[in-house]
Amino acid sequence: MRFLDYFYRGRRKSASVAKDRLQIIVARERNRAGTRDYLPLLHQELLQVIAKYEDIDLERVSVNLDRRGECEVLEVNIVLPEDAPGHDAAPPRRVASGLFNLGAQS
Amino acid sequence: MARVVVVTSGKGGVGKTTTSASVAAGIALLGYKTVAIDFDVGLRNLDLVMGCERRVVYDLVNVTKGEAKLSQALIRDKRVEGLYMLPASQTRDKDALDFAGVGQVIEELKSQGFDYIICDSPAGIEKGALMAMYFADEALVVTNPEVSSVRDSDRVLGLLDAKTQRAELDLEPVKAQLLITRYSAQRARKGQMLSVEDVLELLAIPLLGVIPESSVVLQASNQGTPVILEESTEAAQAYLDVVYRFLGQERPHRFIDDEKRGIFRRLFG
């Protein structure tokens, strides 16, 4: 069968192979073009600001850039420590999170 | 109101200069004052394809630097009334152009009553190509039915959306239309070449036209004649259709289907 497969594959039209390959590469490159190159720096600076006020765990921070329809949304989630001083009735787990709408994607 | 049109592709050798020459000549033939500007500093070729290489004295860089007046650098075509070209510099390096200088030249062309300003982009996605597209209102994206050309065109479409004056000022985006060149309907039918449908599906912009692969294109450039002026040929007809469509007239697409298939389909389809 493998022998036959070889010939069958050999007979697959090259134009349809080209189209399949292009669909994959073009989709990947469009995604990459959408990412903002300041993201790592923004991540760092956000952490520095929050670290001034809260003792945060660097492992429990996420910064993501998502697409929702025509818009780009920057999503930041930071898990705050469970018994931070100065808060009387702190919930067992506090999460600081924010969504920033970056507008239509460029 | 003058329109600035960039002819671009990313990949080299797909027919940007051939298209710039023919589209500019075609628009001028239909009565509009038109100029084709060569943005390929260091590797100018539009002058050769348009057959006016021996009349070049001053160039685009000279004008942007104030070394020559625009009227001294513009070359008036001897065959087509209302057709002009502005050559690129052959001796400067590619950083010789700056956005402000080019913007001034385009404003001056507009004030001189040009209806269409065709910017022939260099290959690549570096400064020269970005300069050619920056002031554009519309884009003709020239693509061959071939993997590297399609990928590069997609990349260029991203730049048109992000790196132009229209994008920066948040105006209506540059209107991009697709021109597929060197197409062989027969090879596409046999599955040896990406079809017009395939390319359209991948790039997702409106189709302005299809130029069939033709030996006439080389013969015309050998002689320095925009191929659209070789009236009886398929390539010229295809370019003329493109020009009409570009100016807003409806024209049925030709050269997409293989003739033989047409008959076959009529009998058995």
mmCIF file of C-alpha atoms in Angstrom:
data_model
loop_
_atom_site.group_PDB
_atom_site.id
_atom_site.type_symbol
_atom_site.label_atom_id
_atom_site.label_comp_id
_atom_site.label_asym_id
_atom_site.label_seq_id
_atom_site.Cartn_x
_atom_site.Cartn_y
_atom_site.Cartn_z
ATOM 1 C CA MET A 1 0.000 0.000 0.000
ATOM 2 C CA ARG A 2 2.802 2.362 0.859
ATOM 3 C CA PHE A 3 4.108 1.933 -2.609
ATOM 4 C CA LEU A 4 0.747 3.012 -4.000
ATOM 5 C CA ASP A 5 0.524 5.880 -1.497
ATOM 6 C CA TYR A 6 3.795 7.169 -2.804
ATOM 7 C CA PHE A 7 2.455 7.335 -6.302
ATOM 8 C CA TYR A 8 -0.865 8.733 -5.203
ATOM 9 C CA ARG A 9 0.820 11.494 -3.262
ATOM 10 C CA GLY A 10 3.079 12.153 -6.172
ATOM 11 C CA ARG A 11 0.037 12.773 -8.301
ATOM 12 C CA ARG A 12 -1.536 15.306 -5.952
ATOM 13 C CA LYS A 13 -1.875 18.561 -7.818
ATOM 14 C CA SER A 14 0.944 20.903 -6.890
ATOM 15 C CA ALA A 15 -1.369 23.935 -6.938
ATOM 16 C CA SER A 16 -3.472 22.509 -4.112
ATOM 17 C CA VAL A 17 -0.314 21.747 -2.101
ATOM 18 C CA ALA A 18 0.736 25.377 -2.660
ATOM 19 C CA LYS A 19 -2.639 26.641 -1.488
ATOM 20 C CA ASP A 20 -2.596 24.552 1.690
ATOM 21 C CA ARG A 21 0.918 25.682 2.571
ATOM 22 C CA LEU A 22 0.043 29.318 1.941
ATOM 23 C CA GLN A 23 -3.099 29.183 4.055
ATOM 24 C CA ILE A 24 -1.047 28.052 7.039
ATOM 25 C CA ILE A 25 1.882 30.439 6.655
ATOM 26 C CA VAL A 26 -0.257 33.474 5.828
ATOM 27 C CA ALA A 27 -2.493 32.905 8.873
ATOM 28 C CA ARG A 28 0.545 32.569 11.126
ATOM 29 C CA GLU A 29 2.181 35.724 9.810
ATOM 30 C CA ARG A 30 -1.004 37.760 10.156
ATOM 31 C CA ASN A 31 -1.143 36.748 13.806
ATOM 32 C CA ARG A 32 2.430 37.716 14.408
ATOM 33 C CA ALA A 33 1.880 41.104 12.764
ATOM 34 C CA GLY A 34 -0.901 41.709 15.305
ATOM 35 C CA THR A 35 1.298 41.312 18.364
ATOM 36 C CA ARG A 36 2.687 44.462 19.880
ATOM 37 C CA ASP A 37 6.397 44.537 20.463
ATOM 38 C CA TYR A 38 6.108 46.662 23.617
ATOM 39 C CA LEU A 39 4.313 43.886 25.470
ATOM 40 C CA PRO A 40 7.298 42.565 27.494
ATOM 41 C CA LEU A 41 8.242 46.074 28.615
ATOM 42 C CA LEU A 42 4.656 46.898 29.548
ATOM 43 C CA HIS A 43 4.547 43.674 31.553
ATOM 44 C CA GLN A 44 7.653 44.710 33.514
ATOM 45 C CA GLU A 45 6.504 48.243 34.204
ATOM 46 C CA LEU A 46 3.036 47.191 35.321
ATOM 47 C CA LEU A 47 4.611 44.814 37.801
ATOM 48 C CA GLN A 48 6.899 47.531 39.169
ATOM 49 C CA VAL A 49 3.964 49.848 39.790
ATOM 50 C CA ILE A 50 1.880 47.224 41.541
ATOM 51 C CA ALA A 51 4.865 45.944 43.535
ATOM 52 C CA LYS A 52 5.121 49.392 45.112
ATOM 53 C CA TYR A 53 1.809 48.823 46.899
ATOM 54 C CA GLU A 54 1.387 45.097 47.146
ATOM 55 C CA ASP A 55 3.683 42.205 47.738
ATOM 56 C CA ILE A 56 2.952 40.289 44.583
ATOM 57 C CA ASP A 57 3.983 36.888 43.358
ATOM 58 C CA LEU A 58 5.668 37.191 39.991
ATOM 59 C CA GLU A 59 4.530 33.713 39.045
ATOM 60 C CA ARG A 60 0.886 34.654 39.404
ATOM 61 C CA VAL A 61 0.702 37.450 36.917
ATOM 62 C CA SER A 62 -0.532 37.137 33.394
ATOM 63 C CA VAL A 63 -0.481 39.708 30.645
ATOM 64 C CA ASN A 64 -2.212 38.729 27.412
ATOM 65 C CA LEU A 65 -3.122 40.375 24.198
ATOM 66 C CA ASP A 66 -6.329 39.056 22.671
ATOM 67 C CA ARG A 67 -8.484 39.807 19.725
ATOM 68 C CA ARG A 68 -12.197 40.258 20.212
ATOM 69 C CA GLY A 69 -13.818 40.951 16.909
ATOM 70 C CA GLU A 70 -12.240 44.052 15.451
ATOM 71 C CA CYS A 71 -10.659 45.136 18.723
ATOM 72 C CA GLU A 72 -7.477 44.268 20.521
ATOM 73 C CA VAL A 73 -7.838 43.741 24.239
ATOM 74 C CA LEU A 74 -4.990 43.735 26.707
ATOM 75 C CA GLU A 75 -5.840 41.565 29.667
ATOM 76 C CA VAL A 76 -3.872 41.749 32.921
ATOM 77 C CA ASN A 77 -4.499 39.393 35.845
ATOM 78 C CA ILE A 78 -2.540 39.604 39.090
ATOM 79 C CA VAL A 79 -3.232 37.378 42.070
ATOM 80 C CA LEU A 80 -2.706 39.431 45.230
ATOM 81 C CA PRO A 81 -1.438 37.930 48.474
ATOM 82 C CA GLU A 82 -4.121 36.429 50.714
ATOM 83 C CA ASP A 83 -3.532 38.417 53.892
ATOM 84 C CA ALA A 84 -2.168 41.710 52.791
ATOM 85 C CA PRO A 85 -1.775 44.132 55.680
ATOM 86 C CA GLY A 86 -4.137 47.073 55.936
ATOM 87 C CA HIS A 87 -7.194 45.220 54.756
ATOM 88 C CA ASP A 88 -9.570 44.176 57.528
ATOM 89 C CA ALA A 89 -11.942 41.984 55.631
ATOM 90 C CA ALA A 90 -9.767 40.723 52.867
ATOM 91 C CA PRO A 91 -11.421 38.022 50.781
ATOM 92 C CA PRO A 92 -9.539 34.716 50.746
ATOM 93 C CA ARG A 93 -8.166 35.420 47.328
ATOM 94 C CA ARG A 94 -7.973 38.786 45.705
ATOM 95 C CA VAL A 95 -7.325 39.291 42.070
ATOM 96 C CA ALA A 96 -6.473 42.564 40.463
ATOM 97 C CA SER A 97 -7.405 42.390 36.833
ATOM 98 C CA GLY A 98 -7.955 44.829 34.101
ATOM 99 C CA LEU A 99 -9.022 44.845 30.505
ATOM 100 C CA PHE A 100 -7.673 47.589 28.326
ATOM 101 C CA ASN A 101 -9.308 48.116 24.988
ATOM 102 C CA LEU A 102 -6.593 49.076 22.530
ATOM 103 C CA GLY A 103 -9.080 49.925 19.812
ATOM 104 C CA ALA A 104 -9.296 48.564 16.292
ATOM 105 C CA GLN A 105 -6.270 46.554 15.418
ATOM 106 C CA SER A 106 -3.755 48.266 13.227
ATOM 107 C CA MET B 1 -9.304 65.521 -6.824
ATOM 108 C CA ALA B 2 -5.983 63.849 -7.617
ATOM 109 C CA ARG B 3 -5.524 60.208 -6.650
ATOM 110 C CA VAL B 4 -2.214 58.756 -5.530
ATOM 111 C CA VAL B 5 -1.858 55.094 -6.509
ATOM 112 C CA VAL B 6 0.967 52.803 -5.421
ATOM 113 C CA VAL B 7 1.897 49.779 -7.514
ATOM 114 C CA THR B 8 3.417 47.350 -5.053
ATOM 115 C CA SER B 9 4.047 43.647 -4.434
ATOM 116 C CA GLY B 10 6.816 42.936 -1.953
ATOM 117 C CA LYS B 11 8.435 40.418 -4.261
ATOM 118 C CA GLY B 12 10.592 41.563 -7.152
ATOM 119 C CA GLY B 13 10.111 40.624 -10.783
ATOM 120 C CA VAL B 14 6.349 40.151 -10.671
ATOM 121 C CA GLY B 15 5.505 43.044 -12.994
ATOM 122 C CA LYS B 16 5.266 46.230 -10.928
ATOM 123 C CA THR B 17 7.132 48.393 -13.424
ATOM 124 C CA THR B 18 5.374 46.848 -16.431
ATOM 125 C CA THR B 19 2.073 47.498 -14.666
ATOM 126 C CA SER B 20 2.988 51.048 -13.641
ATOM 127 C CA ALA B 21 3.928 51.921 -17.221
ATOM 128 C CA SER B 22 0.824 50.368 -18.756
ATOM 129 C CA VAL B 23 -1.675 51.594 -16.188
ATOM 130 C CA ALA B 24 -0.274 55.137 -16.322
ATOM 131 C CA ALA B 25 -0.325 55.099 -20.132
ATOM 132 C CA GLY B 26 -3.855 53.656 -20.165
ATOM 133 C CA ILE B 27 -5.239 56.238 -17.765
ATOM 134 C CA ALA B 28 -3.633 59.010 -19.816
ATOM 135 C CA LEU B 29 -5.063 57.520 -23.046
ATOM 136 C CA LEU B 30 -8.513 57.910 -21.534
ATOM 137 C CA GLY B 31 -7.913 61.607 -21.046
ATOM 138 C CA TYR B 32 -6.533 62.060 -17.533
ATOM 139 C CA LYS B 33 -3.300 63.898 -16.796
ATOM 140 C CA THR B 34 -1.103 61.183 -15.314
ATOM 141 C CA VAL B 35 2.412 60.855 -13.957
ATOM 142 C CA ALA B 36 4.314 57.679 -13.139
ATOM 143 C CA ILE B 37 6.992 58.111 -10.449
ATOM 144 C CA ASP B 38 9.848 55.631 -10.113
ATOM 145 C CA PHE B 39 10.661 55.105 -6.420
ATOM 146 C CA ASP B 40 13.398 52.543 -7.023
ATOM 147 C CA VAL B 41 16.349 54.759 -6.117
ATOM 148 C CA GLY B 42 19.609 53.208 -7.284
ATOM 149 C CA LEU B 43 17.904 50.692 -9.594
ATOM 150 C CA ARG B 44 15.669 52.785 -11.778
ATOM 151 C CA ASN B 45 13.918 50.995 -14.614
ATOM 152 C CA LEU B 46 10.614 52.682 -15.297
ATOM 153 C CA ASP B 47 12.423 55.040 -17.707
ATOM 154 C CA LEU B 48 13.627 52.029 -19.734
ATOM 155 C CA VAL B 49 10.238 50.315 -19.791
ATOM 156 C CA MET B 50 8.608 53.584 -20.894
ATOM 157 C CA GLY B 51 11.335 54.218 -23.462
ATOM 158 C CA CYS B 52 12.527 57.609 -22.212
ATOM 159 C CA GLU B 53 15.845 56.631 -20.626
ATOM 160 C CA ARG B 54 17.828 58.927 -22.886
ATOM 161 C CA ARG B 55 15.809 61.949 -21.864
ATOM 162 C CA VAL B 56 16.526 61.704 -18.138
ATOM 163 C CA VAL B 57 18.384 64.750 -16.843
ATOM 164 C CA TYR B 58 17.098 65.369 -13.329
ATOM 165 C CA ASP B 59 15.337 62.913 -11.043
ATOM 166 C CA LEU B 60 13.073 62.599 -8.025
ATOM 167 C CA VAL B 61 15.936 62.930 -5.529
ATOM 168 C CA ASN B 62 17.140 66.137 -7.210
ATOM 169 C CA VAL B 63 13.654 67.596 -6.845
ATOM 170 C CA THR B 64 13.202 66.582 -3.184
ATOM 171 C CA LYS B 65 16.595 68.100 -2.372
ATOM 172 C CA GLY B 66 15.830 71.327 -4.205
ATOM 173 C CA GLU B 67 18.577 70.733 -6.784
ATOM 174 C CA ALA B 68 16.124 70.905 -9.669
ATOM 175 C CA LYS B 69 12.621 72.161 -10.294
ATOM 176 C CA LEU B 70 9.845 69.624 -10.763
ATOM 177 C CA SER B 71 9.281 70.884 -14.306
ATOM 178 C CA GLN B 72 12.926 70.134 -15.130
ATOM 179 C CA ALA B 73 12.676 66.543 -13.940
ATOM 180 C CA LEU B 74 9.284 65.620 -15.432
ATOM 181 C CA ILE B 75 9.559 63.824 -18.771
ATOM 182 C CA ARG B 76 6.647 64.193 -21.130
ATOM 183 C CA ASP B 77 5.736 61.082 -23.123
ATOM 184 C CA LYS B 78 5.940 61.509 -26.882
ATOM 185 C CA ARG B 79 3.265 58.937 -27.707
ATOM 186 C CA VAL B 80 0.488 59.587 -25.236
ATOM 187 C CA GLU B 81 -0.902 63.030 -24.546
ATOM 188 C CA GLY B 82 -1.060 63.849 -20.846
ATOM 189 C CA LEU B 83 1.414 61.136 -19.792
ATOM 190 C CA TYR B 84 4.511 62.081 -17.802
ATOM 191 C CA MET B 85 7.152 60.220 -15.839
ATOM 192 C CA LEU B 86 9.424 61.211 -12.977
ATOM 193 C CA PRO B 87 12.576 59.072 -12.888
ATOM 194 C CA ALA B 88 14.377 57.745 -9.835
ATOM 195 C CA SER B 89 17.997 58.580 -9.168
ATOM 196 C CA GLN B 90 20.455 55.985 -10.401
ATOM 197 C CA THR B 91 23.460 57.203 -8.414
ATOM 198 C CA ARG B 92 22.133 57.981 -4.940
ATOM 199 C CA ASP B 93 21.579 55.355 -2.306
ATOM 200 C CA LYS B 94 18.172 54.256 -1.212
ATOM 201 C CA ASP B 95 18.120 56.491 1.866
ATOM 202 C CA ALA B 96 18.268 59.608 -0.289
ATOM 203 C CA LEU B 97 14.478 60.038 -0.127
ATOM 204 C CA ASP B 98 12.675 61.511 2.864
ATOM 205 C CA PHE B 99 8.952 61.597 3.609
ATOM 206 C CA ALA B 100 8.714 65.388 3.792
ATOM 207 C CA GLY B 101 10.450 65.864 0.438
ATOM 208 C CA VAL B 102 8.330 63.244 -1.314
ATOM 209 C CA GLY B 103 5.187 64.705 0.240
ATOM 210 C CA GLN B 104 6.088 68.118 -1.169
ATOM 211 C CA VAL B 105 6.637 66.706 -4.656
ATOM 212 C CA ILE B 106 3.250 64.968 -4.549
ATOM 213 C CA GLU B 107 1.534 68.164 -3.395
ATOM 214 C CA GLU B 108 3.184 70.086 -6.213
ATOM 215 C CA LEU B 109 2.045 67.481 -8.772
ATOM 216 C CA LYS B 110 -1.496 67.812 -7.450
ATOM 217 C CA SER B 111 -1.387 71.572 -7.725
ATOM 218 C CA GLN B 112 -0.192 71.250 -11.331
ATOM 219 C CA GLY B 113 -3.434 69.503 -12.199
ATOM 220 C CA PHE B 114 -2.357 65.871 -12.304
ATOM 221 C CA ASP B 115 -5.370 63.566 -11.951
ATOM 222 C CA TYR B 116 -3.439 60.372 -11.207
ATOM 223 C CA ILE B 117 -0.046 59.950 -9.565
ATOM 224 C CA ILE B 118 1.207 56.383 -10.033
ATOM 225 C CA CYS B 119 3.991 55.391 -7.627
ATOM 226 C CA ASP B 120 6.090 52.475 -8.881
ATOM 227 C CA SER B 121 7.392 50.811 -5.716
ATOM 228 C CA PRO B 122 10.739 49.056 -5.423
ATOM 229 C CA ALA B 123 10.702 45.414 -4.326
ATOM 230 C CA GLY B 124 11.076 44.607 -0.652
ATOM 231 C CA ILE B 125 9.480 46.164 2.395
ATOM 232 C CA GLU B 126 12.199 48.616 3.320
ATOM 233 C CA LYS B 127 12.297 52.384 3.218
ATOM 234 C CA GLY B 128 11.886 52.791 -0.549
ATOM 235 C CA ALA B 129 8.771 50.615 -0.606
ATOM 236 C CA LEU B 130 7.338 52.338 2.472
ATOM 237 C CA MET B 131 8.041 55.717 0.860
ATOM 238 C CA ALA B 132 6.200 54.689 -2.318
ATOM 239 C CA MET B 133 3.094 53.580 -0.388
ATOM 240 C CA TYR B 134 3.033 56.271 2.312
ATOM 241 C CA PHE B 135 0.963 58.890 0.460
ATOM 242 C CA ALA B 136 -1.248 56.419 -1.439
ATOM 243 C CA ASP B 137 -5.017 56.613 -1.664
ATOM 244 C CA GLU B 138 -5.185 53.340 -3.567
ATOM 245 C CA ALA B 139 -2.927 50.353 -4.133
ATOM 246 C CA LEU B 140 -2.533 47.928 -7.004
ATOM 247 C CA VAL B 141 -1.059 44.792 -5.501
ATOM 248 C CA VAL B 142 0.713 42.875 -8.259
ATOM 249 C CA THR B 143 0.914 39.144 -7.598
ATOM 250 C CA ASN B 144 2.090 36.124 -9.552
ATOM 251 C CA PRO B 145 0.186 32.869 -8.978
ATOM 252 C CA GLU B 146 3.131 31.437 -7.088
ATOM 253 C CA VAL B 147 3.773 30.797 -3.375
ATOM 254 C CA SER B 148 6.474 33.368 -2.614
ATOM 255 C CA SER B 149 4.664 36.146 -4.432
ATOM 256 C CA VAL B 150 1.356 35.480 -2.643
ATOM 257 C CA ARG B 151 3.031 35.403 0.771
ATOM 258 C CA ASP B 152 4.867 38.673 0.082
ATOM 259 C CA SER B 153 1.693 40.333 -1.164
ATOM 260 C CA ASP B 154 -0.065 39.410 2.053
ATOM 261 C CA ARG B 155 2.752 41.023 3.992
ATOM 262 C CA VAL B 156 2.468 44.168 1.888
ATOM 263 C CA LEU B 157 -1.283 44.323 2.527
ATOM 264 C CA GLY B 158 -0.492 44.431 6.254
ATOM 265 C CA LEU B 159 1.881 47.354 5.677
ATOM 266 C CA LEU B 160 -0.722 49.234 3.618
ATOM 267 C CA ASP B 161 -3.035 48.954 6.612
ATOM 268 C CA ALA B 162 -0.438 50.136 9.111
ATOM 269 C CA LYS B 163 2.369 52.197 7.601
ATOM 270 C CA THR B 164 0.640 54.703 5.365
ATOM 271 C CA GLN B 165 -0.426 58.276 5.969
ATOM 272 C CA ARG B 166 -4.052 57.160 5.795
ATOM 273 C CA ALA B 167 -3.424 54.638 8.565
ATOM 274 C CA GLU B 168 -1.551 57.156 10.713
ATOM 275 C CA LEU B 169 -4.208 59.839 10.358
ATOM 276 C CA ASP B 170 -7.002 57.315 10.918
ATOM 277 C CA LEU B 171 -8.539 58.097 7.533
ATOM 278 C CA GLU B 172 -10.367 55.618 5.329
ATOM 279 C CA PRO B 173 -7.845 52.832 4.624
ATOM 280 C CA VAL B 174 -5.881 52.604 1.383
ATOM 281 C CA LYS B 175 -8.111 50.890 -1.178
ATOM 282 C CA ALA B 176 -6.152 47.834 -2.279
ATOM 283 C CA GLN B 177 -7.003 45.851 -5.400
ATOM 284 C CA LEU B 178 -5.355 42.746 -6.794
ATOM 285 C CA LEU B 179 -3.709 42.347 -10.164
ATOM 286 C CA ILE B 180 -2.627 38.816 -11.004
ATOM 287 C CA THR B 181 0.071 38.790 -13.678
ATOM 288 C CA ARG B 182 1.778 36.046 -15.703
ATOM 289 C CA TYR B 183 -1.300 33.870 -15.383
ATOM 290 C CA SER B 184 -1.759 30.706 -17.390
ATOM 291 C CA ALA B 185 -5.382 29.573 -17.363
ATOM 292 C CA GLN B 186 -4.340 26.271 -18.870
ATOM 293 C CA ARG B 187 -1.778 25.464 -16.169
ATOM 294 C CA ALA B 188 -4.216 26.520 -13.466
ATOM 295 C CA ARG B 189 -6.832 24.164 -14.940
ATOM 296 C CA LYS B 190 -4.327 21.322 -14.831
ATOM 297 C CA GLY B 191 -3.611 22.065 -11.182
ATOM 298 C CA GLN B 192 -0.030 23.111 -11.855
ATOM 299 C CA MET B 193 -0.529 26.743 -10.895
ATOM 300 C CA LEU B 194 -2.544 28.500 -8.185
ATOM 301 C CA SER B 195 -5.835 29.570 -9.715
ATOM 302 C CA VAL B 196 -7.290 33.078 -9.600
ATOM 303 C CA GLU B 197 -9.829 31.742 -7.074
ATOM 304 C CA ASP B 198 -7.068 30.350 -4.845
ATOM 305 C CA VAL B 199 -5.169 33.641 -4.794
ATOM 306 C CA LEU B 200 -8.335 35.635 -4.147
ATOM 307 C CA GLU B 201 -9.282 33.365 -1.273
ATOM 308 C CA LEU B 202 -5.837 33.740 0.292
ATOM 309 C CA LEU B 203 -5.450 37.504 -0.070
ATOM 310 C CA ALA B 204 -9.115 38.487 0.312
ATOM 311 C CA ILE B 205 -9.029 41.753 -1.643
ATOM 312 C CA PRO B 206 -11.057 42.652 -4.757
ATOM 313 C CA LEU B 207 -9.721 41.485 -8.114
ATOM 314 C CA LEU B 208 -8.900 44.291 -10.518
ATOM 315 C CA GLY B 209 -7.720 42.044 -13.313
ATOM 316 C CA VAL B 210 -5.723 39.134 -14.632
ATOM 317 C CA ILE B 211 -2.894 39.615 -17.124
ATOM 318 C CA PRO B 212 -2.144 36.426 -19.056
ATOM 319 C CA GLU B 213 1.434 35.207 -19.409
ATOM 320 C CA SER B 214 2.557 36.539 -22.751
ATOM 321 C CA SER B 215 5.755 36.906 -24.735
ATOM 322 C CA VAL B 216 4.536 40.307 -25.871
ATOM 323 C CA VAL B 217 5.320 41.801 -22.438
ATOM 324 C CA LEU B 218 9.045 41.144 -22.912
ATOM 325 C CA GLN B 219 8.972 42.310 -26.516
ATOM 326 C CA ALA B 220 7.322 45.569 -25.487
ATOM 327 C CA SER B 221 9.854 46.234 -22.737
ATOM 328 C CA ASN B 222 12.682 45.421 -25.171
ATOM 329 C CA GLN B 223 11.414 48.290 -27.289
ATOM 330 C CA GLY B 224 10.571 50.639 -24.442
ATOM 331 C CA THR B 225 6.852 50.639 -25.168
ATOM 332 C CA PRO B 226 4.250 50.222 -22.409
ATOM 333 C CA VAL B 227 2.623 46.919 -23.408
ATOM 334 C CA ILE B 228 -0.857 48.487 -23.277
ATOM 335 C CA LEU B 229 0.063 50.350 -26.475
ATOM 336 C CA GLU B 230 0.485 47.037 -28.368
ATOM 337 C CA GLU B 231 -3.229 47.231 -28.933
ATOM 338 C CA SER B 232 -4.023 43.973 -30.689
ATOM 339 C CA THR B 233 -2.392 41.729 -28.079
ATOM 340 C CA GLU B 234 -4.054 39.893 -25.192
ATOM 341 C CA ALA B 235 -1.782 41.530 -22.614
ATOM 342 C CA ALA B 236 -2.734 44.996 -23.874
ATOM 343 C CA GLN B 237 -6.431 44.123 -23.847
ATOM 344 C CA ALA B 238 -6.107 42.790 -20.317
ATOM 345 C CA TYR B 239 -4.362 45.974 -19.154
ATOM 346 C CA LEU B 240 -6.960 48.132 -20.884
ATOM 347 C CA ASP B 241 -9.718 46.224 -19.055
ATOM 348 C CA VAL B 242 -7.798 46.858 -15.825
ATOM 349 C CA VAL B 243 -7.639 50.581 -16.517
ATOM 350 C CA TYR B 244 -11.358 50.778 -17.302
ATOM 351 C CA ARG B 245 -12.220 48.873 -14.124
ATOM 352 C CA PHE B 246 -9.855 51.028 -12.123
ATOM 353 C CA LEU B 247 -11.679 54.114 -13.375
ATOM 354 C CA GLY B 248 -14.983 52.613 -12.290
ATOM 355 C CA GLN B 249 -16.359 50.932 -15.410
ATOM 356 C CA GLU B 250 -17.692 47.392 -15.308
ATOM 357 C CA ARG B 251 -15.876 45.000 -17.578
ATOM 358 C CA PRO B 252 -16.274 41.224 -17.612
ATOM 359 C CA HIS B 253 -13.110 39.389 -16.555
ATOM 360 C CA ARG B 254 -11.260 37.666 -19.363
ATOM 361 C CA PHE B 255 -8.233 35.370 -19.505
ATOM 362 C CA ILE B 256 -9.293 33.556 -16.331
ATOM 363 C CA ASP B 257 -10.844 30.505 -17.947
ATOM 364 C CA ASP B 258 -9.099 28.246 -20.351
ATOM 365 C CA GLU B 259 -10.761 28.405 -23.792
ATOM 366 C CA LYS B 260 -10.767 24.618 -24.175
ATOM 367 C CA ARG B 261 -12.477 24.196 -20.870
ATOM 368 C CA GLY B 262 -15.162 26.601 -22.016
ATOM 369 C CA ILE B 263 -16.081 24.346 -24.922
ATOM 370 C CA PHE B 264 -15.804 21.224 -22.801
ATOM 371 C CA ARG B 265 -18.071 22.711 -20.201
ATOM 372 C CA ARG B 266 -20.623 23.699 -22.781
ATOM 373 C CA LEU B 267 -20.779 20.143 -24.090
ATOM 374 C CA PHE B 268 -20.572 18.150 -20.883
ATOM 375 C CA GLY B 269 -20.972 20.592 -18.013
#
